[in-house]
Amino acid sequence: MTDYPFQIAVLIQKSIVGVLTDEEQRQLTQWVAESDEHARMYQEFVRAGFLEKARSEHYQFQVEEGYCRFLSGKQKSDRLRIGKRWGSAAAMGALIIGVALAFLFRTQDGVDTNLPVGGVIKLGKTGAVLTLSDGQQVVLSDSLETRLKERNADICVRGKRLDYSSGDTVFLGGYNTITVPRGGEYQLILADGTRVWLNAETELKYPVAFTGEVREVMLEGEAYFEVAKNVSRPFVVKAGQLDIKVLGTSFNVKAYPSETQQATLVQGKVEVRAENYFRELQPGEQLNYSSEGPEIRKVDVKAYTSWKDQRFVFNDDLLEEVIHKIGRWYDVEFILRNPEVREIRFTGNLPKYRELEQVLNKLELTTHIRFVQDGRVIEVFAE
């Protein structure tokens, strides 16, 4: 039997609710018997209270504490979700996704990522969940290469990215949603050839094929776009309060809840709207939009786009902003223990694919701070 995470998760979910067929029961029993680790994981997922916990979480996917959390620390009502409020069926969906992501992030390297106190934090990796227009969910990883069929639309899964442009996408209606967890990243090519890089803790909703006069997608989180030029069909990104309209260009959008929303233009030209505000950005300009209103400033775009090139670049950034970025990538939570820590600034260029301990050591050496790790919680003290 395959170790494909989603298929195993479905079998476990069916086992919990008692609807396994004889053949499915045989497959699950075989998988559990393959190793002590499989048996231990199965017992962990079916233990009393796991399903009730999934059902009680209304707007996040969560696995047990210590697993790689899916959308950790987020309780909000404005996520881009397919469907309304969660009922028992959606709780089952949470269970499936939670279990599947646990397999993806725990067994992809053959290593259990449950952490002892003070244990080593594994760095992020390629991974996401794709929700098709009929609600089916597929767990994506850099080792998965296949072709998905949705009515008459072909979707190519090519390891680290999805590709809608290379197949037959003559498709009327239908949206897909790709959700990247904390500690993850992913790429996709939309049906029009637009390339999108998705950062950790990000969700993008988009049509399987663009059929109207406007190519429109909806974003929560952070993404970098290289838009395929089409003068007759503008491309629009709806992200929080921002509407960004382009014909063909490259830009970065950051729209996490409770954070300042940003649009950073790399090349070309974009039109940005936010409520009654309108502005055309030029290359090297950034719009910051918060409760205090809009602010335009000239920036070094590399500091805001380097994440897609596997680097962290900081340019006199507040430490609070630095640890937000690091926390998403390594799926850890930072707690600032001294008020003065918030005013510390950091400049540096760090590889993204580096152990967290090395990143924290670099910050300690160049700033007057100290980190104390307790599992996935890291306390920050002023020296």
Short mmCIF file of C-alpha atoms in Angstrom, two decimals:
data_model
loop_
_atom_site.label_atom_id
_atom_site.label_comp_id
_atom_site.label_asym_id
_atom_site.label_seq_id
_atom_site.Cartn_x
_atom_site.Cartn_y
_atom_site.Cartn_z
CA MET A 1 0.00 0.00 0.00
CA THR A 2 1.19 3.48 -0.80
CA ASP A 3 2.24 5.93 1.89
CA TYR A 4 0.51 8.80 0.07
CA PRO A 5 -0.55 10.98 3.02
CA PHE A 6 -4.05 11.91 1.86
CA GLN A 7 -5.06 8.30 1.16
CA ILE A 8 -3.81 7.13 4.55
CA ALA A 9 -5.59 10.05 6.24
CA VAL A 10 -8.88 9.14 4.55
CA LEU A 11 -8.57 5.54 5.76
CA ILE A 12 -7.90 6.73 9.32
CA GLN A 13 -10.87 9.11 9.14
CA LYS A 14 -13.14 6.30 7.91
CA SER A 15 -11.83 4.05 10.67
CA ILE A 16 -12.80 6.61 13.30
CA VAL A 17 -16.38 6.92 12.05
CA GLY A 18 -16.72 3.19 11.35
CA VAL A 19 -17.33 3.14 7.58
CA LEU A 20 -14.31 1.18 6.31
CA THR A 21 -14.97 -1.44 3.66
CA ASP A 22 -13.34 -4.85 4.05
CA GLU A 23 -10.68 -3.95 1.48
CA GLU A 24 -9.98 -0.58 3.13
CA GLN A 25 -9.72 -2.27 6.52
CA ARG A 26 -7.19 -4.71 5.04
CA GLN A 27 -5.13 -1.82 3.60
CA LEU A 28 -5.16 0.11 6.86
CA THR A 29 -4.25 -2.97 8.92
CA GLN A 30 -1.37 -3.68 6.54
CA TRP A 31 -0.07 -0.12 6.82
CA VAL A 32 -0.29 -0.10 10.63
CA ALA A 33 1.58 -3.42 10.79
CA GLU A 34 4.45 -2.18 8.61
CA SER A 35 6.28 -0.48 11.48
CA ASP A 36 6.07 0.50 15.13
CA GLU A 37 6.02 4.13 14.00
CA HIS A 38 2.90 3.55 11.89
CA ALA A 39 1.19 1.82 14.81
CA ARG A 40 2.10 4.64 17.18
CA MET A 41 0.88 7.31 14.76
CA TYR A 42 -2.40 5.46 14.21
CA GLN A 43 -3.06 5.23 17.94
CA GLU A 44 -2.26 8.92 18.31
CA PHE A 45 -4.81 9.97 15.69
CA VAL A 46 -7.67 7.71 16.81
CA ARG A 47 -7.37 8.37 20.52
CA ALA A 48 -10.41 9.73 22.33
CA GLY A 49 -10.94 13.45 21.92
CA PHE A 50 -9.04 13.97 18.67
CA LEU A 51 -12.17 14.33 16.49
CA GLU A 52 -13.90 16.53 19.05
CA LYS A 53 -10.90 18.85 19.02
CA ALA A 54 -11.03 19.09 15.23
CA ARG A 55 -14.74 19.86 15.36
CA SER A 56 -14.25 22.60 17.96
CA GLU A 57 -11.76 24.52 15.81
CA HIS A 58 -13.94 26.60 13.51
CA TYR A 59 -11.53 28.50 11.32
CA GLN A 60 -8.21 26.70 11.47
CA PHE A 61 -6.78 23.29 10.74
CA GLN A 62 -4.89 21.96 13.74
CA VAL A 63 -3.22 18.72 14.73
CA GLU A 64 -2.04 17.85 18.24
CA GLU A 65 0.41 20.23 19.82
CA GLY A 66 3.93 19.18 18.78
CA TYR A 67 2.92 18.24 15.23
CA CYS A 68 3.64 20.61 12.40
CA ARG A 69 0.73 23.00 12.84
CA PHE A 70 -1.30 23.87 9.82
CA LEU A 71 -2.52 27.39 10.45
CA SER A 72 -1.25 27.98 13.95
CA GLY A 73 -2.47 30.83 16.09
CA LYS A 74 -5.15 32.07 13.72
CA GLN A 75 -8.74 32.59 14.86
CA LYS A 76 -10.59 34.68 12.31
CA SER A 77 -13.79 34.83 10.33
CA ASP A 78 -12.53 36.26 7.06
CA ARG A 79 -10.44 33.40 5.65
CA LEU A 80 -10.90 32.54 2.00
CA ARG A 81 -12.61 29.23 2.44
CA ILE A 82 -14.79 27.15 0.18
CA GLY A 83 -17.98 26.74 2.18
CA LYS A 84 -19.58 28.41 5.20
CA ARG A 85 -19.35 27.58 8.90
CA TRP A 86 -17.97 24.26 9.97
CA GLY A 87 -20.27 21.36 10.74
CA SER A 88 -19.44 17.73 11.37
CA ALA A 89 -18.50 17.16 7.71
CA ALA A 90 -16.06 20.06 7.80
CA ALA A 91 -14.64 18.73 11.04
CA MET A 92 -13.94 15.52 9.15
CA GLY A 93 -12.20 17.66 6.53
CA ALA A 94 -10.08 19.25 9.24
CA LEU A 95 -9.18 15.82 10.52
CA ILE A 96 -8.19 14.57 7.07
CA ILE A 97 -6.06 17.62 6.31
CA GLY A 98 -4.53 17.62 9.77
CA VAL A 99 -3.59 13.97 9.62
CA ALA A 100 -2.34 14.26 6.04
CA LEU A 101 -0.16 17.26 6.84
CA ALA A 102 1.17 15.47 9.89
CA PHE A 103 2.27 12.61 7.61
CA LEU A 104 3.67 15.05 5.06
CA PHE A 105 5.81 16.97 7.53
CA ARG A 106 6.67 14.08 9.83
CA THR A 107 7.46 11.26 7.43
CA GLN A 108 8.61 12.93 4.23
CA ASP A 109 12.18 12.83 5.48
CA GLY A 110 11.64 9.68 7.53
CA VAL A 111 11.98 11.71 10.71
CA ASP A 112 9.45 12.35 13.45
CA THR A 113 9.21 16.07 14.05
CA ASN A 114 7.62 15.83 17.48
CA LEU A 115 9.81 18.00 19.62
CA PRO A 116 11.17 17.43 23.07
CA VAL A 117 11.60 20.49 25.24
CA GLY A 118 14.53 22.39 23.82
CA GLY A 119 14.60 20.07 20.79
CA VAL A 120 15.83 20.90 17.32
CA ILE A 121 13.36 22.82 15.13
CA LYS A 122 13.30 21.57 11.55
CA LEU A 123 13.33 24.22 8.86
CA GLY A 124 10.46 24.71 6.43
CA LYS A 125 9.87 22.76 3.23
CA THR A 126 7.69 22.56 0.13
CA GLY A 127 4.14 21.58 1.07
CA ALA A 128 0.52 22.65 0.66
CA VAL A 129 -3.06 21.42 0.38
CA LEU A 130 -4.98 21.83 -2.88
CA THR A 131 -8.77 22.06 -2.62
CA LEU A 132 -10.51 21.31 -5.92
CA SER A 133 -13.82 22.85 -7.00
CA ASP A 134 -15.78 19.81 -5.78
CA GLY A 135 -14.20 20.01 -2.32
CA GLN A 136 -11.70 17.18 -2.83
CA GLN A 137 -8.39 17.88 -1.13
CA VAL A 138 -4.95 16.76 -2.24
CA VAL A 139 -1.80 17.03 -0.12
CA LEU A 140 1.12 18.38 -2.17
CA SER A 141 4.83 17.81 -1.55
CA ASP A 142 8.03 18.13 -3.56
CA SER A 143 8.01 14.37 -4.18
CA LEU A 144 4.53 14.23 -5.73
CA GLU A 145 4.33 14.21 -9.52
CA THR A 146 0.98 13.35 -11.08
CA ARG A 147 -1.84 14.71 -13.24
CA LEU A 148 -5.18 15.66 -11.76
CA LYS A 149 -8.39 15.73 -13.79
CA GLU A 150 -11.20 18.14 -12.97
CA ARG A 151 -14.04 17.77 -15.50
CA ASN A 152 -12.22 18.61 -18.72
CA ALA A 153 -9.35 20.49 -17.07
CA ASP A 154 -5.87 19.03 -16.65
CA ILE A 155 -3.76 20.04 -13.65
CA CYS A 156 -0.12 18.94 -13.66
CA VAL A 157 1.54 18.37 -10.29
CA ARG A 158 5.28 18.79 -10.80
CA GLY A 159 6.87 18.32 -7.39
CA LYS A 160 7.37 21.83 -6.06
CA ARG A 161 4.66 23.44 -8.19
CA LEU A 162 1.26 23.09 -9.81
CA ASP A 163 0.92 23.85 -13.51
CA TYR A 164 -2.44 24.80 -15.02
CA SER A 165 -0.95 26.22 -18.22
CA SER A 166 0.42 23.07 -19.82
CA GLY A 167 -2.78 21.02 -19.98
CA ASP A 168 -6.26 21.34 -21.40
CA THR A 169 -7.90 24.01 -19.25
CA VAL A 170 -10.96 24.78 -21.36
CA PHE A 171 -13.13 24.90 -18.29
CA LEU A 172 -16.23 26.96 -17.51
CA GLY A 173 -16.47 27.94 -13.86
CA GLY A 174 -14.77 26.35 -10.89
CA TYR A 175 -12.25 27.68 -8.38
CA ASN A 176 -9.34 25.94 -6.74
CA THR A 177 -7.75 26.95 -3.43
CA ILE A 178 -4.17 26.24 -2.43
CA THR A 179 -3.31 26.56 1.26
CA VAL A 180 0.29 26.66 2.48
CA PRO A 181 0.85 25.96 6.19
CA ARG A 182 3.30 27.56 8.57
CA GLY A 183 6.67 26.07 7.77
CA GLY A 184 5.78 25.60 4.10
CA GLU A 185 6.07 27.21 0.67
CA TYR A 186 4.78 26.36 -2.80
CA GLN A 187 4.63 27.57 -6.42
CA LEU A 188 2.07 27.42 -9.18
CA ILE A 189 1.55 28.48 -12.76
CA LEU A 190 -1.97 29.70 -13.47
CA ALA A 191 -3.88 28.90 -16.65
CA ASP A 192 -2.80 32.17 -18.30
CA GLY A 193 0.90 31.50 -17.63
CA THR A 194 1.16 33.78 -14.57
CA ARG A 195 3.73 32.42 -12.08
CA VAL A 196 2.99 32.64 -8.36
CA TRP A 197 5.26 31.96 -5.37
CA LEU A 198 3.36 31.37 -2.11
CA ASN A 199 4.96 32.06 1.25
CA ALA A 200 4.24 30.24 4.51
CA GLU A 201 0.76 30.57 6.07
CA THR A 202 -0.82 31.68 2.82
CA GLU A 203 -3.99 30.88 0.91
CA LEU A 204 -4.77 31.67 -2.73
CA LYS A 205 -8.16 31.15 -4.41
CA TYR A 206 -8.19 31.25 -8.22
CA PRO A 207 -10.21 30.00 -11.23
CA VAL A 208 -9.09 26.83 -12.93
CA ALA A 209 -9.24 28.81 -16.19
CA PHE A 210 -9.74 32.54 -16.75
CA THR A 211 -12.91 32.98 -18.80
CA GLY A 212 -14.06 36.56 -18.09
CA GLU A 213 -12.80 40.00 -19.00
CA VAL A 214 -10.72 40.20 -15.80
CA ARG A 215 -8.28 37.62 -14.43
CA GLU A 216 -9.04 37.75 -10.71
CA VAL A 217 -7.53 35.86 -7.76
CA MET A 218 -7.98 36.22 -3.98
CA LEU A 219 -5.08 36.14 -1.55
CA GLU A 220 -4.57 35.94 2.17
CA GLY A 221 -0.96 35.83 3.30
CA GLU A 222 2.01 36.61 1.06
CA ALA A 223 2.72 35.89 -2.61
CA TYR A 224 5.01 37.04 -5.40
CA PHE A 225 3.43 37.35 -8.86
CA GLU A 226 4.97 37.40 -12.32
CA VAL A 227 1.89 38.22 -14.36
CA ALA A 228 1.57 37.07 -17.96
CA LYS A 229 0.86 40.14 -20.08
CA ASN A 230 -2.58 40.48 -21.66
CA VAL A 231 -3.59 44.05 -22.49
CA SER A 232 -7.24 43.14 -23.04
CA ARG A 233 -7.65 41.19 -19.79
CA PRO A 234 -6.17 42.86 -16.69
CA PHE A 235 -5.01 40.75 -13.76
CA VAL A 236 -6.48 41.64 -10.34
CA VAL A 237 -5.32 40.48 -6.91
CA LYS A 238 -7.80 40.97 -4.07
CA ALA A 239 -5.85 40.87 -0.81
CA GLY A 240 -7.47 42.15 2.36
CA GLN A 241 -8.46 45.75 1.68
CA LEU A 242 -6.19 45.99 -1.36
CA ASP A 243 -7.24 45.57 -4.99
CA ILE A 244 -4.16 45.42 -7.23
CA LYS A 245 -4.71 45.69 -10.98
CA VAL A 246 -2.02 44.95 -13.57
CA LEU A 247 -1.59 44.05 -17.23
CA GLY A 248 1.76 42.29 -16.97
CA THR A 249 4.38 42.90 -14.29
CA SER A 250 6.16 41.54 -11.20
CA PHE A 251 5.19 42.48 -7.66
CA ASN A 252 4.91 41.20 -4.10
CA VAL A 253 1.76 41.32 -1.95
CA LYS A 254 1.63 40.80 1.81
CA ALA A 255 -1.81 40.67 3.42
CA TYR A 256 -1.71 38.74 6.66
CA PRO A 257 -4.54 39.44 9.13
CA SER A 258 -3.66 41.95 11.87
CA GLU A 259 -0.56 43.15 9.99
CA THR A 260 0.09 46.13 7.73
CA GLN A 261 -0.85 45.23 4.16
CA GLN A 262 1.83 45.81 1.52
CA ALA A 263 2.14 45.94 -2.25
CA THR A 264 5.73 46.16 -3.51
CA LEU A 265 6.35 46.72 -7.22
CA VAL A 266 9.44 45.15 -8.79
CA GLN A 267 8.88 46.04 -12.45
CA GLY A 268 6.09 47.31 -14.68
CA LYS A 269 3.20 49.32 -13.25
CA VAL A 270 0.27 48.49 -10.98
CA GLU A 271 -2.87 50.29 -9.87
CA VAL A 272 -3.67 49.85 -6.18
CA ARG A 273 -7.05 50.62 -4.65
CA ALA A 274 -7.94 50.52 -0.96
CA GLU A 275 -11.45 51.75 -0.11
CA ASN A 276 -11.48 55.34 -1.49
CA TYR A 277 -7.72 55.46 -2.04
CA PHE A 278 -6.15 55.02 -5.49
CA ARG A 279 -2.50 55.12 -6.55
CA GLU A 280 -0.30 53.93 -9.42
CA LEU A 281 2.97 52.44 -8.20
CA GLN A 282 6.28 52.75 -10.00
CA PRO A 283 9.12 50.17 -9.76
CA GLY A 284 10.77 50.31 -6.35
CA GLU A 285 7.69 51.80 -4.67
CA GLN A 286 5.74 50.16 -1.88
CA LEU A 287 2.26 50.88 -0.57
CA ASN A 288 1.74 50.21 3.14
CA TYR A 289 -1.89 50.23 4.20
CA SER A 290 -3.00 50.05 7.83
CA SER A 291 -5.64 51.49 10.14
CA GLU A 292 -3.69 54.74 10.00
CA GLY A 293 -4.17 54.96 6.25
CA PRO A 294 -1.90 54.59 3.21
CA GLU A 295 1.82 55.31 3.01
CA ILE A 296 4.00 55.25 -0.12
CA ARG A 297 7.75 54.79 0.20
CA LYS A 298 10.78 53.87 -1.91
CA VAL A 299 12.29 50.55 -0.85
CA ASP A 300 14.95 48.01 -1.73
CA VAL A 301 12.63 45.43 -3.29
CA LYS A 302 15.04 42.57 -2.52
CA ALA A 303 14.23 42.94 1.16
CA TYR A 304 10.59 42.12 0.38
CA THR A 305 10.96 39.52 -2.36
CA SER A 306 14.04 37.52 -1.28
CA TRP A 307 11.90 34.94 0.51
CA LYS A 308 11.01 33.40 -2.87
CA ASP A 309 14.74 33.04 -3.64
CA GLN A 310 15.43 31.14 -0.41
CA ARG A 311 16.87 34.02 1.58
CA PHE A 312 15.90 36.33 4.43
CA VAL A 313 16.98 39.89 3.69
CA PHE A 314 16.49 42.54 6.37
CA ASN A 315 17.30 46.22 6.01
CA ASP A 316 17.10 48.05 9.34
CA ASP A 317 13.89 46.14 10.14
CA LEU A 318 12.31 46.11 13.58
CA LEU A 319 13.03 42.89 15.43
CA GLU A 320 9.29 42.27 15.77
CA GLU A 321 8.97 42.15 11.96
CA VAL A 322 12.04 39.92 11.68
CA ILE A 323 10.71 37.28 14.06
CA HIS A 324 7.29 37.31 12.35
CA LYS A 325 8.97 36.15 9.14
CA ILE A 326 11.21 33.63 10.87
CA GLY A 327 8.34 32.29 12.97
CA ARG A 328 6.23 31.51 9.92
CA TRP A 329 9.01 29.66 8.15
CA TYR A 330 10.09 27.52 11.11
CA ASP A 331 6.57 27.26 12.60
CA VAL A 332 7.59 28.65 15.99
CA GLU A 333 6.15 31.31 18.27
CA PHE A 334 8.28 34.14 19.64
CA ILE A 335 7.42 35.89 22.91
CA LEU A 336 9.04 39.28 23.57
CA ARG A 337 9.87 39.53 27.28
CA ASN A 338 11.17 43.12 27.35
CA PRO A 339 9.42 46.21 25.89
CA GLU A 340 12.73 47.62 24.63
CA VAL A 341 13.19 44.54 22.43
CA ARG A 342 10.49 45.88 20.09
CA GLU A 343 12.66 48.88 19.21
CA ILE A 344 15.74 46.85 18.21
CA ARG A 345 16.50 46.84 14.48
CA PHE A 346 18.35 44.29 12.40
CA THR A 347 20.14 44.32 9.05
CA GLY A 348 21.31 41.08 7.50
CA ASN A 349 21.13 38.56 4.65
CA LEU A 350 20.54 34.96 5.79
CA PRO A 351 19.92 31.71 3.89
CA LYS A 352 16.36 30.46 4.35
CA TYR A 353 17.37 26.81 4.30
CA ARG A 354 19.49 26.96 7.43
CA GLU A 355 18.82 25.45 10.85
CA LEU A 356 16.93 27.79 13.17
CA GLU A 357 19.67 27.64 15.79
CA GLN A 358 22.13 29.15 13.31
CA VAL A 359 19.71 31.96 12.44
CA LEU A 360 19.09 32.78 16.10
CA ASN A 361 22.81 32.74 16.85
CA LYS A 362 23.35 35.28 14.08
CA LEU A 363 20.69 37.54 15.56
CA GLU A 364 22.20 37.23 19.04
CA LEU A 365 25.67 38.10 17.76
CA THR A 366 24.54 41.25 15.96
CA THR A 367 21.92 42.55 18.41
CA HIS A 368 21.61 42.85 22.19
CA ILE A 369 19.14 40.01 22.63
CA ARG A 370 19.03 36.44 23.91
CA PHE A 371 16.75 33.57 22.89
CA VAL A 372 15.48 30.83 25.20
CA GLN A 373 13.75 27.91 23.47
CA ASP A 374 11.06 25.73 25.03
CA GLY A 375 9.75 23.40 22.32
CA ARG A 376 8.16 25.57 19.64
CA VAL A 377 7.99 28.63 21.91
CA ILE A 378 11.02 30.93 21.92
CA GLU A 379 11.34 33.71 24.46
CA VAL A 380 13.26 36.87 23.51
CA PHE A 381 15.11 38.84 26.19
CA ALA A 382 17.07 42.08 26.03
CA GLU A 383 20.69 41.70 27.16
#
